[in-house]
mmCIF file with all atom_site columns, C-alpha atoms in Angstrom:
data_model
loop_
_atom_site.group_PDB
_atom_site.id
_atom_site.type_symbol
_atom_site.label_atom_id
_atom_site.label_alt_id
_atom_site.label_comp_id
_atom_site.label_asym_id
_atom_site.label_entity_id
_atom_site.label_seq_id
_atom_site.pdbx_PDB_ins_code
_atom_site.Cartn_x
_atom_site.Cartn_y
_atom_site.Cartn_z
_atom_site.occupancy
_atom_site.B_iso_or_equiv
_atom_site.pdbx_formal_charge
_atom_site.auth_seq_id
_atom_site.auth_comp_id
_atom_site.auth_asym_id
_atom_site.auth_atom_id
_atom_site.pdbx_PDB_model_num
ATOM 1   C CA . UNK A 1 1   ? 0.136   -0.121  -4.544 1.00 49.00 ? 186 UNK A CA 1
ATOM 2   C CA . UNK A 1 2   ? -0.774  2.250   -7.501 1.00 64.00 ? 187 UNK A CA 1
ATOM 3   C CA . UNK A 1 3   ? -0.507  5.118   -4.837 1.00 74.00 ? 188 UNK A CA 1
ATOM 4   C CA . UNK A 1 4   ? 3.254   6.081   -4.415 1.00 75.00 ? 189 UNK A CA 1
ATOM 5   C CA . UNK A 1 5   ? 2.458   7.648   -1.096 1.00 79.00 ? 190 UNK A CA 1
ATOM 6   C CA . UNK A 1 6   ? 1.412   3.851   0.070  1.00 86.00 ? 191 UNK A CA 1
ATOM 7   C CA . UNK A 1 7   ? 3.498   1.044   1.269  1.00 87.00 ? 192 UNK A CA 1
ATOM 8   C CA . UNK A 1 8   ? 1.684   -2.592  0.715  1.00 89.00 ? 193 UNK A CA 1
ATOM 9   C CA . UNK A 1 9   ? 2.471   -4.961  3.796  1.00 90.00 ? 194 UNK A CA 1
ATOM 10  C CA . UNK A 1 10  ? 2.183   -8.823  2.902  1.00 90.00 ? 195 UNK A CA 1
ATOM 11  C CA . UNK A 1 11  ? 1.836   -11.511 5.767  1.00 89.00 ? 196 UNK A CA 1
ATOM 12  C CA . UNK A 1 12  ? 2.277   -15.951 5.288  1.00 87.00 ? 197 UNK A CA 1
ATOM 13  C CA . UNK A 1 13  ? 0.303   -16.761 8.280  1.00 86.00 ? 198 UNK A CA 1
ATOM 14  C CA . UNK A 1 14  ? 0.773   -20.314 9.763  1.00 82.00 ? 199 UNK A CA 1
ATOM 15  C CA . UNK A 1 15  ? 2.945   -21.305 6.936  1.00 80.00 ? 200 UNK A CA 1
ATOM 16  C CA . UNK A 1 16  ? 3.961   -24.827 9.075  1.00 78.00 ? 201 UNK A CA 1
ATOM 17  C CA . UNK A 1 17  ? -0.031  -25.435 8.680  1.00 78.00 ? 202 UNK A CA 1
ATOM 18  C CA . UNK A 1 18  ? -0.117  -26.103 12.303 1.00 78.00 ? 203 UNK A CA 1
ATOM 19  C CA . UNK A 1 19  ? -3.505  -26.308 13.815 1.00 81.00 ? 204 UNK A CA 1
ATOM 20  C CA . UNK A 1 20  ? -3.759  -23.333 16.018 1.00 81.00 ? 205 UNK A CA 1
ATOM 21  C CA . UNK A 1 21  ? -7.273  -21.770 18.440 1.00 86.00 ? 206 UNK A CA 1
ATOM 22  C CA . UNK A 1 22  ? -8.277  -18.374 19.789 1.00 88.00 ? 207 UNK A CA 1
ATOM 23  C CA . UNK A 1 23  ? -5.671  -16.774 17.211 1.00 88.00 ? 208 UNK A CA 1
ATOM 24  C CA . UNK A 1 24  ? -4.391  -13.366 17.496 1.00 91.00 ? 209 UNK A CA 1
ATOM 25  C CA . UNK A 1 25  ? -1.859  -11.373 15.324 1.00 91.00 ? 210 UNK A CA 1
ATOM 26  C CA . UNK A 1 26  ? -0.953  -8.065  16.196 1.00 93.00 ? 211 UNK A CA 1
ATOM 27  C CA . UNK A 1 27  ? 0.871   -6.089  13.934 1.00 92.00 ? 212 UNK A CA 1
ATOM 28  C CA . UNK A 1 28  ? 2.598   -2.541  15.368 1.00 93.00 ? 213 UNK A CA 1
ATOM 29  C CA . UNK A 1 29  ? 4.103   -0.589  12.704 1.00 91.00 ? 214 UNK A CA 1
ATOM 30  C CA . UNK A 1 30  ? 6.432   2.584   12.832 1.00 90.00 ? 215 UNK A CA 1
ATOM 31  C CA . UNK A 1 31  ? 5.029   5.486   14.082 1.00 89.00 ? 216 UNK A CA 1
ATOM 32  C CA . UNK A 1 32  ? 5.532   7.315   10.335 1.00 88.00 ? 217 UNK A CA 1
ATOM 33  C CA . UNK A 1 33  ? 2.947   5.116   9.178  1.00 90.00 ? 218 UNK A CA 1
ATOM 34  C CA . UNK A 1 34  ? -1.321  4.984   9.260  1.00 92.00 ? 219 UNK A CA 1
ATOM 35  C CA . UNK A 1 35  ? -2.481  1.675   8.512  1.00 93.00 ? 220 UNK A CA 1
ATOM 36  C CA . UNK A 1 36  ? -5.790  1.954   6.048  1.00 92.00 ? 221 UNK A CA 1
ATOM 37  C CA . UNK A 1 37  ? -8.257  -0.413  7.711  1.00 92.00 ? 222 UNK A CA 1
ATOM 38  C CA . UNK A 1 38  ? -10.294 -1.008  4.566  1.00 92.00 ? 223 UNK A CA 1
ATOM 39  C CA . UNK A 1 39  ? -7.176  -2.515  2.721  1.00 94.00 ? 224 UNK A CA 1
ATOM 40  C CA . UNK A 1 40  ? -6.680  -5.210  5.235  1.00 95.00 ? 225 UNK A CA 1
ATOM 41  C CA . UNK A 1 41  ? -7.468  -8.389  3.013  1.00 96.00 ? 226 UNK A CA 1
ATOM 42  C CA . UNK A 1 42  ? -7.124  -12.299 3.829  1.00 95.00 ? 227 UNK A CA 1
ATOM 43  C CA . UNK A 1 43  ? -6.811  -15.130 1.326  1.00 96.00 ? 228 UNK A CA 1
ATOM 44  C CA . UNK A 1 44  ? -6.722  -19.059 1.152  1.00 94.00 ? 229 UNK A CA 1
ATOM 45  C CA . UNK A 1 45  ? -3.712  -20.064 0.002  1.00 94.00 ? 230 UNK A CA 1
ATOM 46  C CA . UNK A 1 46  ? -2.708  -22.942 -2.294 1.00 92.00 ? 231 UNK A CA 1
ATOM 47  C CA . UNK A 1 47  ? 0.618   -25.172 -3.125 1.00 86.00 ? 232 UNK A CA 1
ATOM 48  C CA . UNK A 1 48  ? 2.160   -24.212 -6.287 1.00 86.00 ? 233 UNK A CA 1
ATOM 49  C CA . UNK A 1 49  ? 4.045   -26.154 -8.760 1.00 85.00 ? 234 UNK A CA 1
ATOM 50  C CA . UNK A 1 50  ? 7.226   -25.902 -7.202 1.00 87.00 ? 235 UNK A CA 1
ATOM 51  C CA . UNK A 1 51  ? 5.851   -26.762 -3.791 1.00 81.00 ? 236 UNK A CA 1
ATOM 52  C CA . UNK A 1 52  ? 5.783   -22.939 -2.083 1.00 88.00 ? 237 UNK A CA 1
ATOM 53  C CA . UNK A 1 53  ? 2.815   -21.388 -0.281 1.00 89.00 ? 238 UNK A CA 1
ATOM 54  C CA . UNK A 1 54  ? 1.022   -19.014 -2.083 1.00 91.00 ? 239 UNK A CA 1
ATOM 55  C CA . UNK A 1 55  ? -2.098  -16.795 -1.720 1.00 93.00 ? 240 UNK A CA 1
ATOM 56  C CA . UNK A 1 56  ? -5.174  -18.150 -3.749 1.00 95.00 ? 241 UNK A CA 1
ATOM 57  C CA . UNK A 1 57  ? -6.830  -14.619 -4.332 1.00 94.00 ? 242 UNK A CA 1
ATOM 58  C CA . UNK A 1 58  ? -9.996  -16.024 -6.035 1.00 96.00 ? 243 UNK A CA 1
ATOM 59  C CA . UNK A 1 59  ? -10.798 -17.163 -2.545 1.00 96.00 ? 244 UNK A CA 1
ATOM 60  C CA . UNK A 1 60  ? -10.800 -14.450 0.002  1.00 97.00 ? 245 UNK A CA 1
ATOM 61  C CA . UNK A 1 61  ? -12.076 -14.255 3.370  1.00 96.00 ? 246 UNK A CA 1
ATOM 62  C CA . UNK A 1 62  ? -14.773 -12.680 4.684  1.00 96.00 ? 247 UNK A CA 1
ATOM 63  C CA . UNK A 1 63  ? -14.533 -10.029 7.677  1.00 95.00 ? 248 UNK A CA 1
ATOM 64  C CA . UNK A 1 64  ? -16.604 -10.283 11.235 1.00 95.00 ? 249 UNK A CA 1
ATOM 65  C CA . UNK A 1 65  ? -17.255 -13.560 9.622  1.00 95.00 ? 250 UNK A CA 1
ATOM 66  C CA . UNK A 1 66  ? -14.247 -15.386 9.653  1.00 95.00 ? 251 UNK A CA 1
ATOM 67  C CA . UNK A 1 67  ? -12.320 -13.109 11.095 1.00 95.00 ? 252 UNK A CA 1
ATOM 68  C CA . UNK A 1 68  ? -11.859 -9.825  12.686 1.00 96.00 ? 253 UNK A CA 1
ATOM 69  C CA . UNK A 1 69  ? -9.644  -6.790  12.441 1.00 96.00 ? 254 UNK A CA 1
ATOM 70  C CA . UNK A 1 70  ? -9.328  -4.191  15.440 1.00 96.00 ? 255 UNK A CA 1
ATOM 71  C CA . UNK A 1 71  ? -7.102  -0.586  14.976 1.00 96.00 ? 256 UNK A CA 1
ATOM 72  C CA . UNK A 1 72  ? -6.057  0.806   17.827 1.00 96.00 ? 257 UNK A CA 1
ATOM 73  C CA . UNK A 1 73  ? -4.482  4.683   17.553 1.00 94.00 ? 258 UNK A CA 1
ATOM 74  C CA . UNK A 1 74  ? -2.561  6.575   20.606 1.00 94.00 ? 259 UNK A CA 1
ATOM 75  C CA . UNK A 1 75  ? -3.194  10.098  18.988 1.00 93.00 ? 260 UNK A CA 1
ATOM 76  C CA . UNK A 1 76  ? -0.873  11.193  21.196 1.00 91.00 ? 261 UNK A CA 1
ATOM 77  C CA . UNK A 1 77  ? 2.529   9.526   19.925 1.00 91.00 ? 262 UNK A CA 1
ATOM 78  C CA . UNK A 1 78  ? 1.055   8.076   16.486 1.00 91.00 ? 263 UNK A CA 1
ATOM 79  C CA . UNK A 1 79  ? 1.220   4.762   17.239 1.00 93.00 ? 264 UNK A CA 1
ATOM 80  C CA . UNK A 1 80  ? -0.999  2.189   16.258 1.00 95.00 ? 265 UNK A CA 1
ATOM 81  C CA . UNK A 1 81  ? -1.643  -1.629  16.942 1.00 96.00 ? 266 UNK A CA 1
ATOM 82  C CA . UNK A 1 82  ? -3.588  -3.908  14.103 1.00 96.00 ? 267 UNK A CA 1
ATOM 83  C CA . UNK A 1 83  ? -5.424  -6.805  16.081 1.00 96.00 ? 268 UNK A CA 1
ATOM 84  C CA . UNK A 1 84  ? -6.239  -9.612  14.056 1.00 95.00 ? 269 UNK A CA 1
ATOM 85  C CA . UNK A 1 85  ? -8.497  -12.516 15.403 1.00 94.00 ? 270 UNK A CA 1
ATOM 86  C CA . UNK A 1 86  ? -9.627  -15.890 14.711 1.00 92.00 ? 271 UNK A CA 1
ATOM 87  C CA . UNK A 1 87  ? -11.422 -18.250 16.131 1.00 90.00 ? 272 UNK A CA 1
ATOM 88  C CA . UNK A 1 88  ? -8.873  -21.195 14.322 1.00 84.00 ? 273 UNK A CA 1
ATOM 89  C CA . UNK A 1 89  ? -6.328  -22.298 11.844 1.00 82.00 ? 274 UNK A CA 1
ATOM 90  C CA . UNK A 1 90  ? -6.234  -25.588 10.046 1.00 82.00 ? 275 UNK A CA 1
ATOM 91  C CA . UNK A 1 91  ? -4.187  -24.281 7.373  1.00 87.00 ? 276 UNK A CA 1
ATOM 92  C CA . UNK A 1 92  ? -2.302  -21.164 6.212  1.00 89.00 ? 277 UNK A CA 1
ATOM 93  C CA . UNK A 1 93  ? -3.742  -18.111 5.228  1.00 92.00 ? 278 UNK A CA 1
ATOM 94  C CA . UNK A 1 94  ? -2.177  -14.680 3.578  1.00 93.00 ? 279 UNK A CA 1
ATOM 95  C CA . UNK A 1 95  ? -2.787  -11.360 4.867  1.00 92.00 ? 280 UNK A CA 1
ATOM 96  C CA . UNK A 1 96  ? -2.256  -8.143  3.144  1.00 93.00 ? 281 UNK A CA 1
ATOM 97  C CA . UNK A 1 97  ? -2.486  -4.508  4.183  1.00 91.00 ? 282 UNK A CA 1
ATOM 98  C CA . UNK A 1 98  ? -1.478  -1.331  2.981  1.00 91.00 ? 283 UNK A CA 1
ATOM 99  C CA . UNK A 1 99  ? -0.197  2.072   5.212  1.00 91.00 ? 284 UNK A CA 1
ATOM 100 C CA . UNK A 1 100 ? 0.250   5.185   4.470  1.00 89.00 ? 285 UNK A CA 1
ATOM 101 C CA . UNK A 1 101 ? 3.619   6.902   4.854  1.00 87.00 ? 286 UNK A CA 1
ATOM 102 C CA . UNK A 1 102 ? 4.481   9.917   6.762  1.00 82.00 ? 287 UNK A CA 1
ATOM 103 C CA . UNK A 1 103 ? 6.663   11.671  4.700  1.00 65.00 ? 288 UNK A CA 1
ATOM 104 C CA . UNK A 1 104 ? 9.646   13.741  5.905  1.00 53.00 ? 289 UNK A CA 1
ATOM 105 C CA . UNK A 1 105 ? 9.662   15.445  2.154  1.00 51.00 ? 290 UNK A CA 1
ATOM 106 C CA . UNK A 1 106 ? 8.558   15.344  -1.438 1.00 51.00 ? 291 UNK A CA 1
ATOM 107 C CA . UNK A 1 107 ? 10.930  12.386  -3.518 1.00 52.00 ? 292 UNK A CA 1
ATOM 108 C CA . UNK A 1 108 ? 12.704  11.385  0.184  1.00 56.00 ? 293 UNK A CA 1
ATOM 109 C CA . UNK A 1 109 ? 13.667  8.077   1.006  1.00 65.00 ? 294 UNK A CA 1
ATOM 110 C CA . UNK A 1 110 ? 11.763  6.856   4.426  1.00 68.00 ? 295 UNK A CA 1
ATOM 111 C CA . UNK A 1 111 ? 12.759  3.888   6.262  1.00 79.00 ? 296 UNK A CA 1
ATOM 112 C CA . UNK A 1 112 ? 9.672   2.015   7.761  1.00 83.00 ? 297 UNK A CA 1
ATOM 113 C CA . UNK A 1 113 ? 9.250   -1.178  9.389  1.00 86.00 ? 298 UNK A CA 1
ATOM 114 C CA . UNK A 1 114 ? 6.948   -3.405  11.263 1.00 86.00 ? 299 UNK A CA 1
ATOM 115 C CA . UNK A 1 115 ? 6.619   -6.163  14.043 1.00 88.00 ? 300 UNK A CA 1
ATOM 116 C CA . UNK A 1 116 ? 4.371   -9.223  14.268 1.00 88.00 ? 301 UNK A CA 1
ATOM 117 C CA . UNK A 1 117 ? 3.680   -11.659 16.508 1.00 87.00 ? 302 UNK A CA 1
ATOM 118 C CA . UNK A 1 118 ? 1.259   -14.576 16.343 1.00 84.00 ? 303 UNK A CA 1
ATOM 119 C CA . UNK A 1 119 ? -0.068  -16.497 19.662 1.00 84.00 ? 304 UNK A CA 1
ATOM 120 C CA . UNK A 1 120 ? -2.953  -18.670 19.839 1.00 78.00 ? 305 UNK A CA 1
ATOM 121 C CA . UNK A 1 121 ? -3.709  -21.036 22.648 1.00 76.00 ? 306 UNK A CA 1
ATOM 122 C CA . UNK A 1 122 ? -1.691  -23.900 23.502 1.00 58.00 ? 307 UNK A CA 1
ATOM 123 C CA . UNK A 1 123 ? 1.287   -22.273 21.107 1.00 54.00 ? 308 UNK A CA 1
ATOM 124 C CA . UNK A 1 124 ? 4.146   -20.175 22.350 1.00 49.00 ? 309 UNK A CA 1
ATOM 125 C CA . UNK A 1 125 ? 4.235   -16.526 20.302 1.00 48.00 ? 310 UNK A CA 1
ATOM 126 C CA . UNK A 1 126 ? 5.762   -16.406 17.038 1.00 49.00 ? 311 UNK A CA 1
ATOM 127 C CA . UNK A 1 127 ? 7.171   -13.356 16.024 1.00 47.00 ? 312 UNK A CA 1
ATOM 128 C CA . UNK A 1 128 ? 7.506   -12.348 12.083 1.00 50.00 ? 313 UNK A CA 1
ATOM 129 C CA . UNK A 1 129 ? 8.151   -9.205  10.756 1.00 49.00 ? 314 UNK A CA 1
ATOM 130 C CA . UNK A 1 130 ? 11.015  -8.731  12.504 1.00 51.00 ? 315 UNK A CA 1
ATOM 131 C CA . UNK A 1 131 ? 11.063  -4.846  12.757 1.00 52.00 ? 316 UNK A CA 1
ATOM 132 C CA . UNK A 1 132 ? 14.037  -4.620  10.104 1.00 53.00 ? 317 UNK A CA 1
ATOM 133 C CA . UNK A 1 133 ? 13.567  -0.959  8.333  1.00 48.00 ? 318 UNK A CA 1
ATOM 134 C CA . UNK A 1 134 ? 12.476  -0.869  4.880  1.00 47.00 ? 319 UNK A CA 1
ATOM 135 C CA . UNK A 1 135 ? 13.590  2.321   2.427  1.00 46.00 ? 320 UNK A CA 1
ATOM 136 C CA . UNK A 1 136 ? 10.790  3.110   0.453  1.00 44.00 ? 321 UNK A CA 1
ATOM 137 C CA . UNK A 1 137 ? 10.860  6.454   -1.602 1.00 43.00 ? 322 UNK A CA 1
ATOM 138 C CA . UNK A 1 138 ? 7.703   8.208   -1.248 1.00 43.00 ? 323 UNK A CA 1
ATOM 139 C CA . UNK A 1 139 ? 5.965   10.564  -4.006 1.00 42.00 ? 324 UNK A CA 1
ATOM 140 C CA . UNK A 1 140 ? 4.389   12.768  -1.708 1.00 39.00 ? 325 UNK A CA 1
ATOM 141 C CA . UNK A 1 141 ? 3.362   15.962  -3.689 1.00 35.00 ? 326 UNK A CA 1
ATOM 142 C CA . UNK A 1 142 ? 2.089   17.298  -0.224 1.00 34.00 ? 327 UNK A CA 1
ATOM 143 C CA . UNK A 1 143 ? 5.158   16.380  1.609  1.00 34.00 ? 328 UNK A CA 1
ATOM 144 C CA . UNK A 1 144 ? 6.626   18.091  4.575  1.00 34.00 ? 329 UNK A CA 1
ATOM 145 C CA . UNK A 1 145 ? 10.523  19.711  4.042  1.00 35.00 ? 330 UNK A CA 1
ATOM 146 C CA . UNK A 1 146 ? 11.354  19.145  7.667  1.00 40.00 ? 331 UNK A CA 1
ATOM 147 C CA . UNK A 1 147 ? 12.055  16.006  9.810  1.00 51.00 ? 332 UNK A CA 1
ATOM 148 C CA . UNK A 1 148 ? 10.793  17.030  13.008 1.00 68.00 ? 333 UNK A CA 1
ATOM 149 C CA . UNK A 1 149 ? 8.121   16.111  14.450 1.00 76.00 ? 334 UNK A CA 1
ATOM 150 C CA . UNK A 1 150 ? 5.472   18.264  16.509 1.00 83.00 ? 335 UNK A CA 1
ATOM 151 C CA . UNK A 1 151 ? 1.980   17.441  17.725 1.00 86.00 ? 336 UNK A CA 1
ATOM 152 C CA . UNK A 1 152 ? -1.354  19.632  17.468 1.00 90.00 ? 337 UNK A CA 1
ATOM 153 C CA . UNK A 1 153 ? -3.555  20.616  20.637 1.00 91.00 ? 338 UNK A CA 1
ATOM 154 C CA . UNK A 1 154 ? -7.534  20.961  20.344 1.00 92.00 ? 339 UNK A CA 1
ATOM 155 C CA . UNK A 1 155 ? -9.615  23.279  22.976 1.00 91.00 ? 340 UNK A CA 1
ATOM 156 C CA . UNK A 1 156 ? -13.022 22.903  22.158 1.00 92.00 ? 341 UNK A CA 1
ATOM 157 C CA . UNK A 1 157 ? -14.851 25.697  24.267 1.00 90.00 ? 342 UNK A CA 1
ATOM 158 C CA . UNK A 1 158 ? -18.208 26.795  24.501 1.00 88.00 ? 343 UNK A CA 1
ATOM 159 C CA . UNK A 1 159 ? -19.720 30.270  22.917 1.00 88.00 ? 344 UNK A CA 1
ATOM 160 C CA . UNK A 1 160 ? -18.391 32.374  26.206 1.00 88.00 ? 345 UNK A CA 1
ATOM 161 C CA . UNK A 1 161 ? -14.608 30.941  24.755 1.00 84.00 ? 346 UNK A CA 1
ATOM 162 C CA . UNK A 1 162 ? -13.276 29.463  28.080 1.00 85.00 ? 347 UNK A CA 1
ATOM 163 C CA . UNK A 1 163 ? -15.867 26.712  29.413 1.00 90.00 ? 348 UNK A CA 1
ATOM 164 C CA . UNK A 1 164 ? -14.037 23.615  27.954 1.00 89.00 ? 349 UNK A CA 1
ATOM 165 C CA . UNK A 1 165 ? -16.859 21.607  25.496 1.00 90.00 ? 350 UNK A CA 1
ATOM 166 C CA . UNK A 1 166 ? -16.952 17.730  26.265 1.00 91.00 ? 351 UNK A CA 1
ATOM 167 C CA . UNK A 1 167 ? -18.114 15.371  23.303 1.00 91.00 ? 352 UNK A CA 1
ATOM 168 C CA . UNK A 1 168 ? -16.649 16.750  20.143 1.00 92.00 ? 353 UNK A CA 1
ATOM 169 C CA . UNK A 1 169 ? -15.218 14.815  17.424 1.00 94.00 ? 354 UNK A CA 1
ATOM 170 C CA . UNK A 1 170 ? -12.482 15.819  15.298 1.00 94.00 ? 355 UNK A CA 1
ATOM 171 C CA . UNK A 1 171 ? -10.393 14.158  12.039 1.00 93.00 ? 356 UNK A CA 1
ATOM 172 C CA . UNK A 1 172 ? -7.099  15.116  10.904 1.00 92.00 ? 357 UNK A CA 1
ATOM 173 C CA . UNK A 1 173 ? -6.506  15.245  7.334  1.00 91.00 ? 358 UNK A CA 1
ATOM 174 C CA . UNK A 1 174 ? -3.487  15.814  5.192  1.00 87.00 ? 359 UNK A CA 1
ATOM 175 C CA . UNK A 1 175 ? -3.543  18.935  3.498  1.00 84.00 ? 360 UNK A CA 1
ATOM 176 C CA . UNK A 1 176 ? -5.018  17.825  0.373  1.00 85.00 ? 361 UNK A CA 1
ATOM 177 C CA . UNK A 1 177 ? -7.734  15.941  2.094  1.00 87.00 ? 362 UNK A CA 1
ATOM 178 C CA . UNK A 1 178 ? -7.202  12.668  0.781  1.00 86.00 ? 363 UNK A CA 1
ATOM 179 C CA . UNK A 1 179 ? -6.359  10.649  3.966  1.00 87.00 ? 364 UNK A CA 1
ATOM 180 C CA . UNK A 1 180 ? -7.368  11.036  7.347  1.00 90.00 ? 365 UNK A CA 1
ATOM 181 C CA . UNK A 1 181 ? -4.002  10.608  9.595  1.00 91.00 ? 366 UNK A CA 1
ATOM 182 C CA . UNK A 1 182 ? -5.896  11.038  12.948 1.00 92.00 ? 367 UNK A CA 1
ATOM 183 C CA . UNK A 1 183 ? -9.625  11.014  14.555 1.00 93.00 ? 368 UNK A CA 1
ATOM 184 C CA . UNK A 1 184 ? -10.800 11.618  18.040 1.00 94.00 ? 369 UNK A CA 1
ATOM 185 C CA . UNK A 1 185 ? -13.102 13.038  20.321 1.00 94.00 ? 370 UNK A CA 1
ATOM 186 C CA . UNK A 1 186 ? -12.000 15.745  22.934 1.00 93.00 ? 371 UNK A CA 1
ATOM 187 C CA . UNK A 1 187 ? -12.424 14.660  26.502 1.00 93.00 ? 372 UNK A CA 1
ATOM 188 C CA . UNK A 1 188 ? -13.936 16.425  29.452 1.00 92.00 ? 373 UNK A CA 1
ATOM 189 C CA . UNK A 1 189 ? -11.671 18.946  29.828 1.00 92.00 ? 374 UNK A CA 1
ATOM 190 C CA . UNK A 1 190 ? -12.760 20.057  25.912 1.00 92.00 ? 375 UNK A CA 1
ATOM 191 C CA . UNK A 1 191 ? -9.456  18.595  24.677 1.00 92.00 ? 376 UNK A CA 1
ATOM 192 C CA . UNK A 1 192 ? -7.792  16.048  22.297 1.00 93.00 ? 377 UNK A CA 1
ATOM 193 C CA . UNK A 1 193 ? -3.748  16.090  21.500 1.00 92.00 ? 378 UNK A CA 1
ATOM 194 C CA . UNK A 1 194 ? -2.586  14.617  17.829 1.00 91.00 ? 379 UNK A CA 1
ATOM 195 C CA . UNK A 1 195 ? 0.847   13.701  18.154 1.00 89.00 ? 380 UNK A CA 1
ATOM 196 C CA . UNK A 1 196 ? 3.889   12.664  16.340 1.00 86.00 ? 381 UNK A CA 1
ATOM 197 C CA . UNK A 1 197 ? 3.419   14.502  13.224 1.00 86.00 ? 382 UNK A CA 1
ATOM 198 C CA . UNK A 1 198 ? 5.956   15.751  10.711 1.00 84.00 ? 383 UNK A CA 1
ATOM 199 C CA . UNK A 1 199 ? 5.944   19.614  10.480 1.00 81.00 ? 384 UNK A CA 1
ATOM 200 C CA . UNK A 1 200 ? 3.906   20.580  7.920  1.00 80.00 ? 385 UNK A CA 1
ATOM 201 C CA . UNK A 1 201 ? -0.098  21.883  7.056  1.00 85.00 ? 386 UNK A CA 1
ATOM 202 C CA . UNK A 1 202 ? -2.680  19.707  8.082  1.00 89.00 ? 387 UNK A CA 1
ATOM 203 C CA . UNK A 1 203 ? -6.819  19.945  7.516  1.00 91.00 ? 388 UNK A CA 1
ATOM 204 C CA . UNK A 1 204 ? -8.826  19.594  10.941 1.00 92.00 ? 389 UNK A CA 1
ATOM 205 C CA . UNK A 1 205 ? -12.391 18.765  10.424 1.00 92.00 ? 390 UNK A CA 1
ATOM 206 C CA . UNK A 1 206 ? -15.165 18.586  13.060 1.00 92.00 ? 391 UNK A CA 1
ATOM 207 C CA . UNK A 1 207 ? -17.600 16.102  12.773 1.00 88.00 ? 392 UNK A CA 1
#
């Protein structure tokens, strides 16, 4: 991806061409990751000249028509589940995604990984992305110097400053503002935990 502080995830699905129902992928990444929902992009693929599989780009698919994608976020640990569903497959397809890395500190090398599995009805699962680490060296001009890991606590409170505040929605930015890490709303007790963060400073938002 043009953005250093990125990592671009690529995905062959159903490479045997099988035909396959009701199918779901989930993807879990590490938790020093945030998966960017808008990047999530399928494709038709197409047999090249030397026989291989590849992505036909000039024929993408279309979202909550052909398929759907789903991000699930425990704010309290940081990690997130990609659902991917649909309805069947004929043929294979290539998925790509991009996430955004947690860095540990500016011009570090970060090890990040991933783990897929496929099921659809009538099949057994099929796991890909085998959860292998990948060292990636992040640019992050923003980054953090420490590798420890804290979490944030939110007390939303009413005007007297200790009746707890139900209903409020907050985002967690980095520090430059450029990518929201965490969103939430506070519960009934007026509060929301963000989790699994590298030390560093942070933008909180209300919205």
């Amino acid at each position: 991806p043009d953005d250093p502080n990125y990592v671009l995830w690529h995905l062959m699905i159903n490479g045997a061409q099988s035909t396959l129902d009701d199918v779901t992928i989930t993807d879990e990444p590490s938790i020093n990751q945030v998966l960017d929902e808008d990047s999530v992009a399928v494709y038709q693929t197409k047999v090249a000249a030397d026989g291989t599989i590849v992505p036909d780009k000039s024929q993408p698919l279309t979202v909550d028509k052909d398929y759907t994608v789903t991000i699930t976020t425990d704010n309290e640990t940081g990690l997130q589940k990609l659902f991917f569903q649909m309805k069947n497959f004929e043929t294979a397809y290539y998925m790509e995604c991009r996430s955004l890395i947690l860095s540990r500190s500016t011009g570090n090398e970060n090890k990040v990984s991933n783990h897929v599995a496929i099921k659809g009805t009538g099949s057994k699962v099929v796991d890909g992305g085998d959860g292998a680490d990948v060292t990636v060296k992040v640019d992050n001009s923003g980054g953090n110097a420490s590798g420890k890991r804290g979490r944030i606590v939110i007390q939303k409170t009413k005007a007297d400053g200790s009746t707890p505040l139900a209903g409020a929605h907050f985002q967690l930015w980095d520090v430059k503002k450029e990518h929201v890490l965490r969103e939430g709303t506070v519960d009934e007790h007026g509060q929301i935990i963000f989790g699994g963060l590298p030390y560093g400073d942070y933008k909180l938002v209300e919205t």
